[in-house]
PDB file of N, CA and C in Angstrom:
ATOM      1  N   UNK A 129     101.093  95.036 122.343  1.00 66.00           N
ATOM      2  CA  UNK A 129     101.264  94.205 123.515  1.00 66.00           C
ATOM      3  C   UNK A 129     101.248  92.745 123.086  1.00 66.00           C
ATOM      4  N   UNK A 130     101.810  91.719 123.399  1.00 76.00           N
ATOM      5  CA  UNK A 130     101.930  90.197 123.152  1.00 76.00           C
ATOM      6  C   UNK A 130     101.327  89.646 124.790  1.00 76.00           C
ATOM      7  N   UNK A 131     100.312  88.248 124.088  1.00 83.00           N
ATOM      8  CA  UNK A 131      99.707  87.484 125.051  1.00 83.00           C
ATOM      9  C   UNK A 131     100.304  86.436 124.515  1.00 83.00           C
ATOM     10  N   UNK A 132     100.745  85.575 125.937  1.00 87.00           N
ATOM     11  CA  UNK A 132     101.443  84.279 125.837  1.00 87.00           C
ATOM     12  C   UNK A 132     100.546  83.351 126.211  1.00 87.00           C
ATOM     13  N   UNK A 133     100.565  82.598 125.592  1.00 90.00           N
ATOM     14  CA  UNK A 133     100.035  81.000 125.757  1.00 90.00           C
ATOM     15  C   UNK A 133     100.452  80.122 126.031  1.00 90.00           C
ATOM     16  N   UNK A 134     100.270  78.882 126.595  1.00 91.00           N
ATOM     17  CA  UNK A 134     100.687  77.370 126.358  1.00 91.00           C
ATOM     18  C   UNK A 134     100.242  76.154 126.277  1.00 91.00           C
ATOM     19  N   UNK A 135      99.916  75.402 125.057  1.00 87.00           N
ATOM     20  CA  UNK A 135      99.611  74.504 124.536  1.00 87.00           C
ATOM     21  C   UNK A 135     100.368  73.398 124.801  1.00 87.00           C
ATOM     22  N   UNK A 136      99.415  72.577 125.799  1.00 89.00           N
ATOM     23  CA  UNK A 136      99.913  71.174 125.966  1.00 89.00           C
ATOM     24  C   UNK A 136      98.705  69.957 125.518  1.00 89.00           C
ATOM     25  N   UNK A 137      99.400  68.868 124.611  1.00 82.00           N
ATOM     26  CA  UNK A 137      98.646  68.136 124.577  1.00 82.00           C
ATOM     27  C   UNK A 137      99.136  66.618 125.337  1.00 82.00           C
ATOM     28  N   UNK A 138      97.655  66.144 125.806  1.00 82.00           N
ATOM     29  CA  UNK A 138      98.229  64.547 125.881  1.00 82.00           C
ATOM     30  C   UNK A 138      97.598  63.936 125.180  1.00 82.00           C
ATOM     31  N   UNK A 139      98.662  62.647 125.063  1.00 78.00           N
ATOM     32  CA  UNK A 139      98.079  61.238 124.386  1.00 78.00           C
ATOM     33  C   UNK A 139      97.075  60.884 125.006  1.00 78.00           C
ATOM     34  N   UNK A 140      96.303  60.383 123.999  1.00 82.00           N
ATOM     35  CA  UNK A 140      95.363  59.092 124.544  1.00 82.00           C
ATOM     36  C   UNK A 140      95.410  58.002 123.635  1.00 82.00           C
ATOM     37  N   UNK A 141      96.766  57.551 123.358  1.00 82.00           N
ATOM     38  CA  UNK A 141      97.123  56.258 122.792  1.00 82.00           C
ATOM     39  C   UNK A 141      98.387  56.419 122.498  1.00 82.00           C
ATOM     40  N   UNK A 142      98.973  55.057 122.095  1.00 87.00           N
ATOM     41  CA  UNK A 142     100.082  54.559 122.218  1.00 87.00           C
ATOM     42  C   UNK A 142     101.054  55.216 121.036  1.00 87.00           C
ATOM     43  N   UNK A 143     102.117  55.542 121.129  1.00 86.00           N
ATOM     44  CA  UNK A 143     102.706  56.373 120.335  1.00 86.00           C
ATOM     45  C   UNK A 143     103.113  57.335 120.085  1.00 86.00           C
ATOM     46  N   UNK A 144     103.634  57.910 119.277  1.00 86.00           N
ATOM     47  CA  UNK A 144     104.149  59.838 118.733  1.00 86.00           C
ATOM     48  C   UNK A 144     103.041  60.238 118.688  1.00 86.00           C
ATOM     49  N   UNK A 145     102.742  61.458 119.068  1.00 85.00           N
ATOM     50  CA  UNK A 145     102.191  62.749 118.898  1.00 85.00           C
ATOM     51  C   UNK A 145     102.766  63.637 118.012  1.00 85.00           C
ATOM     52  N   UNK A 146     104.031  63.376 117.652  1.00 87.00           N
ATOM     53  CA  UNK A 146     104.957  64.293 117.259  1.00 87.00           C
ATOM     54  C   UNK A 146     104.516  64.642 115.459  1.00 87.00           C
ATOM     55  N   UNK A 147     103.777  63.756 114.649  1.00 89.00           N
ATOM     56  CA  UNK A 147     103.272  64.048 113.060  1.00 89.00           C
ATOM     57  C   UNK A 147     102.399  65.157 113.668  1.00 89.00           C
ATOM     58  N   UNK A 148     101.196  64.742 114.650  1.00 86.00           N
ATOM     59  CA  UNK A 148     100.203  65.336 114.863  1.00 86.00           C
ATOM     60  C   UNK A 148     100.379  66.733 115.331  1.00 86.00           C
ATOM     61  N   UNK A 149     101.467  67.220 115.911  1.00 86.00           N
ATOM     62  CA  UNK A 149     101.809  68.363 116.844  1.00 86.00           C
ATOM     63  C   UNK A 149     102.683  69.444 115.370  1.00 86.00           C
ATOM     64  N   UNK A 150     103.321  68.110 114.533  1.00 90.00           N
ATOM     65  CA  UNK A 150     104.044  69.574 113.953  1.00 90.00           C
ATOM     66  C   UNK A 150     102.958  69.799 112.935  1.00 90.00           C
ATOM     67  N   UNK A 151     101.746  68.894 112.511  1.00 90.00           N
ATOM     68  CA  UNK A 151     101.150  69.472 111.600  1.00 90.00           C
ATOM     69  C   UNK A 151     100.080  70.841 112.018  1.00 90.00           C
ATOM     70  N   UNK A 152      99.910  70.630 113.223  1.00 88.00           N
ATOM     71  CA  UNK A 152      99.273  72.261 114.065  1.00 88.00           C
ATOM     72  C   UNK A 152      99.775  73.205 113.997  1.00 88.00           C
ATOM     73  N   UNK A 153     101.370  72.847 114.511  1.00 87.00           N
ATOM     74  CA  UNK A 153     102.433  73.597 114.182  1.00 87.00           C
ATOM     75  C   UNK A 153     102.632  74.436 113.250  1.00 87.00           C
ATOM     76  N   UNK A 154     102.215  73.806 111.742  1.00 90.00           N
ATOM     77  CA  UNK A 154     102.480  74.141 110.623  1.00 90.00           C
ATOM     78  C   UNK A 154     101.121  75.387 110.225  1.00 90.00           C
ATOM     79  N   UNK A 155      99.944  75.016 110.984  1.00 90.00           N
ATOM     80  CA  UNK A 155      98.757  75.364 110.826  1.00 90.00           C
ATOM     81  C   UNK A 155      98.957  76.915 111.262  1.00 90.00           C
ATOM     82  N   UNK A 156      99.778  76.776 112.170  1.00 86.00           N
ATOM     83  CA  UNK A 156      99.645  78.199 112.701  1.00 86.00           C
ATOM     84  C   UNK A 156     100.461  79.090 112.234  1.00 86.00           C
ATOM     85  N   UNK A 157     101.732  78.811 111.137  1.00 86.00           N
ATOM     86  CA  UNK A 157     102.241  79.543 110.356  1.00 86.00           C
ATOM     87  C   UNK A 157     101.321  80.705 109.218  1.00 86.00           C
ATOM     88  N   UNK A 158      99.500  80.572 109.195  1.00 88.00           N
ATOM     89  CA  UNK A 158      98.827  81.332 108.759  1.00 88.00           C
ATOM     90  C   UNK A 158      98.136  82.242 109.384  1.00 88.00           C
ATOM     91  N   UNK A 159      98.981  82.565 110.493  1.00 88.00           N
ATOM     92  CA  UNK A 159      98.389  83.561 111.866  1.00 88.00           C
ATOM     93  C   UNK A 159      99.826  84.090 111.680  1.00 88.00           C
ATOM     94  N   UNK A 160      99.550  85.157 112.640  1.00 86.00           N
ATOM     95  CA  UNK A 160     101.077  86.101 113.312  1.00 86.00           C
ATOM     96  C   UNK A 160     100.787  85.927 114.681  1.00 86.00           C
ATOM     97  N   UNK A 161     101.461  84.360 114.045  1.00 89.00           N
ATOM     98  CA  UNK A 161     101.976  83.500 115.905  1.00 89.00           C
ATOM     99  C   UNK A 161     102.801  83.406 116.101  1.00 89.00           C
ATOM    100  N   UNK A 162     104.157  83.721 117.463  1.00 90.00           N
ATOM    101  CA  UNK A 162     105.320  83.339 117.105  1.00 90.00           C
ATOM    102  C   UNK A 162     104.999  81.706 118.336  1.00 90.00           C
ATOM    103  N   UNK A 163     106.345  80.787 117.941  1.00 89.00           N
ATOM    104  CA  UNK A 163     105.903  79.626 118.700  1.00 89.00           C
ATOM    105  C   UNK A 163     107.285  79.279 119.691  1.00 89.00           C
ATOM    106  N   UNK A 164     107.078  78.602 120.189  1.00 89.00           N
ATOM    107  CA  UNK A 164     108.363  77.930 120.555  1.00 89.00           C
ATOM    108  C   UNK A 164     108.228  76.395 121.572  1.00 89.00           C
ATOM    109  N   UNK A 165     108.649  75.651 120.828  1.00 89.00           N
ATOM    110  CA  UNK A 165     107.834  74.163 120.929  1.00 89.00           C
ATOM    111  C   UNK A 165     109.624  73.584 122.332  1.00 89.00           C
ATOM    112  N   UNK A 166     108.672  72.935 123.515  1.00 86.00           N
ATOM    113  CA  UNK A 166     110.023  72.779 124.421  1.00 86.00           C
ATOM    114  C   UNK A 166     108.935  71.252 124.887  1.00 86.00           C
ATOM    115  N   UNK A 167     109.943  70.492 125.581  1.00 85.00           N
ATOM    116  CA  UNK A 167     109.647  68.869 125.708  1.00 85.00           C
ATOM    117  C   UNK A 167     108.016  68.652 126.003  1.00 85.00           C
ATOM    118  N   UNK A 168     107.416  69.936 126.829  1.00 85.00           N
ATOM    119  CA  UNK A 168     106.040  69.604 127.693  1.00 85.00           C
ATOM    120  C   UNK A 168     104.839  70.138 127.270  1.00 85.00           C
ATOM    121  N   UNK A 169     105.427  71.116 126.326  1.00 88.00           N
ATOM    122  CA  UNK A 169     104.016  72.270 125.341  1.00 88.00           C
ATOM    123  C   UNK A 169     104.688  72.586 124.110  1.00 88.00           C
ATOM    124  N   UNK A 170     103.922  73.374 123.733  1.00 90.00           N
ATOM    125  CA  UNK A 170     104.405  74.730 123.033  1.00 90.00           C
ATOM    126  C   UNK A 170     104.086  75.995 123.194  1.00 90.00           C
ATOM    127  N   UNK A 171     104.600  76.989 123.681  1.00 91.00           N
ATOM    128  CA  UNK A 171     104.583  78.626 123.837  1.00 91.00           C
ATOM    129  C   UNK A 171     104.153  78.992 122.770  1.00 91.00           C
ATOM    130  N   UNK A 172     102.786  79.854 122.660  1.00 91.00           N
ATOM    131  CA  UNK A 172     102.636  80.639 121.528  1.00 91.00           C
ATOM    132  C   UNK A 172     102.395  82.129 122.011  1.00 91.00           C
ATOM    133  N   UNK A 173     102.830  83.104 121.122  1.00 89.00           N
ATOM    134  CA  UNK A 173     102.954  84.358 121.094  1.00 89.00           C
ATOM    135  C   UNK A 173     102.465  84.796 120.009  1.00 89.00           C
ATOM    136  N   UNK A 174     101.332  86.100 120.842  1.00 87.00           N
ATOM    137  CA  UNK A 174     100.605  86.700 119.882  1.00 87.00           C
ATOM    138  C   UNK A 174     100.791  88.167 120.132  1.00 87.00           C
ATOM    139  N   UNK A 175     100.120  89.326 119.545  1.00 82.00           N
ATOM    140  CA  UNK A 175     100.186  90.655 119.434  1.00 82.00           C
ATOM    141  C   UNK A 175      98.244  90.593 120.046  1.00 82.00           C
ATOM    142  N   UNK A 176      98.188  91.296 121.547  1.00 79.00           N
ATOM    143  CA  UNK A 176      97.030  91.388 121.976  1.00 79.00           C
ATOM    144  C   UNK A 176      97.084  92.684 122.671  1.00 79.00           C
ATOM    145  N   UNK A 177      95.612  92.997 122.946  1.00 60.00           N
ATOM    146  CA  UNK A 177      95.592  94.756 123.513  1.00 60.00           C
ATOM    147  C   UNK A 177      95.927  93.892 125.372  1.00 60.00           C
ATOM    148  N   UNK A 178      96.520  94.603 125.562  1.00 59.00           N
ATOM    149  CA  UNK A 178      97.730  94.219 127.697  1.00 59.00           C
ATOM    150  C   UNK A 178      97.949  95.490 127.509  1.00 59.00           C
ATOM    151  N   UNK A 179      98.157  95.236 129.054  1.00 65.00           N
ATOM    152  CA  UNK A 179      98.887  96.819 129.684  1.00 65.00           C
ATOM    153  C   UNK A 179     100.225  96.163 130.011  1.00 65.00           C
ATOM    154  N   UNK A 180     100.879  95.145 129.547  1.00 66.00           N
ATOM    155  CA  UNK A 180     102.155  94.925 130.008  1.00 66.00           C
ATOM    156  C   UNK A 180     102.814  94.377 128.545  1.00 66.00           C
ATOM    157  N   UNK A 181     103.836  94.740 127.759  1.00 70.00           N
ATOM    158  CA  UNK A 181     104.675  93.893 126.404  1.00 70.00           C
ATOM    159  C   UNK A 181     105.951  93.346 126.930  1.00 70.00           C
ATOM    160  N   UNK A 182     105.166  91.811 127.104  1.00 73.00           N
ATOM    161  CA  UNK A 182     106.675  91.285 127.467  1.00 73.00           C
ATOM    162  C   UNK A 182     106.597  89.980 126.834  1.00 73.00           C
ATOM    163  N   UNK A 183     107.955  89.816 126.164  1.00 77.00           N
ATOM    164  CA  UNK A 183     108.385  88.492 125.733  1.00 77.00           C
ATOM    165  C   UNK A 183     107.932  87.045 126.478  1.00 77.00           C
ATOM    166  N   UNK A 184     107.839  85.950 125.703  1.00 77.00           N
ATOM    167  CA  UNK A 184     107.934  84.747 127.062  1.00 77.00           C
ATOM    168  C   UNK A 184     109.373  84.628 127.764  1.00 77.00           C
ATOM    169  N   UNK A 185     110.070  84.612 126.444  1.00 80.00           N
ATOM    170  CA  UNK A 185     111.851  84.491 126.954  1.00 80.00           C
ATOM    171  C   UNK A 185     112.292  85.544 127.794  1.00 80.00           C
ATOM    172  N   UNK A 186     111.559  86.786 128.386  1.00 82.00           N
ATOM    173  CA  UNK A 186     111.496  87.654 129.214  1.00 82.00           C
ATOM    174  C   UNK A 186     111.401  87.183 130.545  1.00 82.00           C
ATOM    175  N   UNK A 187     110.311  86.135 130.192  1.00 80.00           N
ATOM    176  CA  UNK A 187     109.695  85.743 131.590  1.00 80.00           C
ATOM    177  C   UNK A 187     110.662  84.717 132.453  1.00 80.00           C
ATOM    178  N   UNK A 188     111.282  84.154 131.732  1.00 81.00           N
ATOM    179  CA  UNK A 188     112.552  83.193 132.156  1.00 81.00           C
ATOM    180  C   UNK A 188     113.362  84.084 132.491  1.00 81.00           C
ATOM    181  N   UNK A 189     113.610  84.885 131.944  1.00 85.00           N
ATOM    182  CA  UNK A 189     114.876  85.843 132.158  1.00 85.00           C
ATOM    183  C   UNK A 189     114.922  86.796 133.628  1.00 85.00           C
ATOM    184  N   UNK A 190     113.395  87.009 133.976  1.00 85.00           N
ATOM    185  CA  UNK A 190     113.391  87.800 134.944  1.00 85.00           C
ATOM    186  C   UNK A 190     112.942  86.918 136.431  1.00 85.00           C
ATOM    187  N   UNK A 191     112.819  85.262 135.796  1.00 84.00           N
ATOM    188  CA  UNK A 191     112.907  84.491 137.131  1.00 84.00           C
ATOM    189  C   UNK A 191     114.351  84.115 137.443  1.00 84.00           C
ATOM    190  N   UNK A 192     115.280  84.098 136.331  1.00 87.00           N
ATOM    191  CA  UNK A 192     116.668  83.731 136.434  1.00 87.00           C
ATOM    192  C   UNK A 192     117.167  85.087 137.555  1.00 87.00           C
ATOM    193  N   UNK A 193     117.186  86.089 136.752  1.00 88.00           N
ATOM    194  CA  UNK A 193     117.302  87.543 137.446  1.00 88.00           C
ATOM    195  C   UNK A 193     117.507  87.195 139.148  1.00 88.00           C
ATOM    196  N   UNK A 194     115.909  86.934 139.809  1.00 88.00           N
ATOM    197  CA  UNK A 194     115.619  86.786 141.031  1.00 88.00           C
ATOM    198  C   UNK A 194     116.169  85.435 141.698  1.00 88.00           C
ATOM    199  N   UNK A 195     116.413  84.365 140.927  1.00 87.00           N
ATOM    200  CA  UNK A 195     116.965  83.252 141.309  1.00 87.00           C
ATOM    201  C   UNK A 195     118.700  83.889 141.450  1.00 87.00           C
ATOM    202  N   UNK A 196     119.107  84.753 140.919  1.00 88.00           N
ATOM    203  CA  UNK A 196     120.967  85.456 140.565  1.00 88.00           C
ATOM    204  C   UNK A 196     121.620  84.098 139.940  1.00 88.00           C
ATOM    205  N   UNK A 197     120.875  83.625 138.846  1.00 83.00           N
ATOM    206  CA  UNK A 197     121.418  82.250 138.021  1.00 83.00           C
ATOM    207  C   UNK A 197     120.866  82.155 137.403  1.00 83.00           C
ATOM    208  N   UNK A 198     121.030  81.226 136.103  1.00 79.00           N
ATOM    209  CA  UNK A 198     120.389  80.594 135.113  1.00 79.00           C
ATOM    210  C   UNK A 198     119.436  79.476 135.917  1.00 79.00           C
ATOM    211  N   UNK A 199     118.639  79.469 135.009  1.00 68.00           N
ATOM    212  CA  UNK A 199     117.586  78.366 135.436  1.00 68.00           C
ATOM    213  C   UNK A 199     117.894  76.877 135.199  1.00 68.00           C
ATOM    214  N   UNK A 200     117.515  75.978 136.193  1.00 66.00           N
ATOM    215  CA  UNK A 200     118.502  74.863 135.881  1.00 66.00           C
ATOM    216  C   UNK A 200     117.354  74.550 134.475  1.00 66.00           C
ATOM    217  N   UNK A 201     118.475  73.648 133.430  1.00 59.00           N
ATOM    218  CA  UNK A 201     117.847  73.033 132.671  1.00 59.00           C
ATOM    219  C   UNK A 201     118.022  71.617 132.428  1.00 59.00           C
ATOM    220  N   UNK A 202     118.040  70.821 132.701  1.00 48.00           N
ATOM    221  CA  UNK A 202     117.717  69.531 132.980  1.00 48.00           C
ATOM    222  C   UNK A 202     117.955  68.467 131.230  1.00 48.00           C
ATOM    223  N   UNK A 203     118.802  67.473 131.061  1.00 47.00           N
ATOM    224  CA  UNK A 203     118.716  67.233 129.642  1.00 47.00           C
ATOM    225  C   UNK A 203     118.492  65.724 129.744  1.00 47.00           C
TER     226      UNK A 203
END
């Protein structure tokens, strides 16, 4: 079964976050995490005991489903 997460950080000072975020990033390449880093968090995916195995990209997929469209995505 996979448990989804999401990791958001904020600043508390002026500047990128972005050294600081991919070096976590990098940190977690010594786990069996899968990730997926989007403008506001990052999604992490793990292998946990659930009574439900579903993807995150599942979870988009089955609000698109009920919406009968893609989800807007905004650039």
């Amino acid at each position: 079964m996979t448990a989804i997460g999401e990791l958001n950080v904020v600043p508390v000072r002026d500047g990128s976050m972005a050294e600081e975020i991919a070096k976590a990033i990098d940190a977690l390449e010594a786990f069996d995490v899968a990730d997926e880093i989007n403008p506001m968090g990052t999604i992490l995916e793990a292998d946990d005991k659930r009574t439900v195995s579903q993807r995150a990209g599942e979870k988009v997929t089955a609000v698109e489903r009920h919406l009968g469209r893609d989800a807007r995505r905004r650039e």
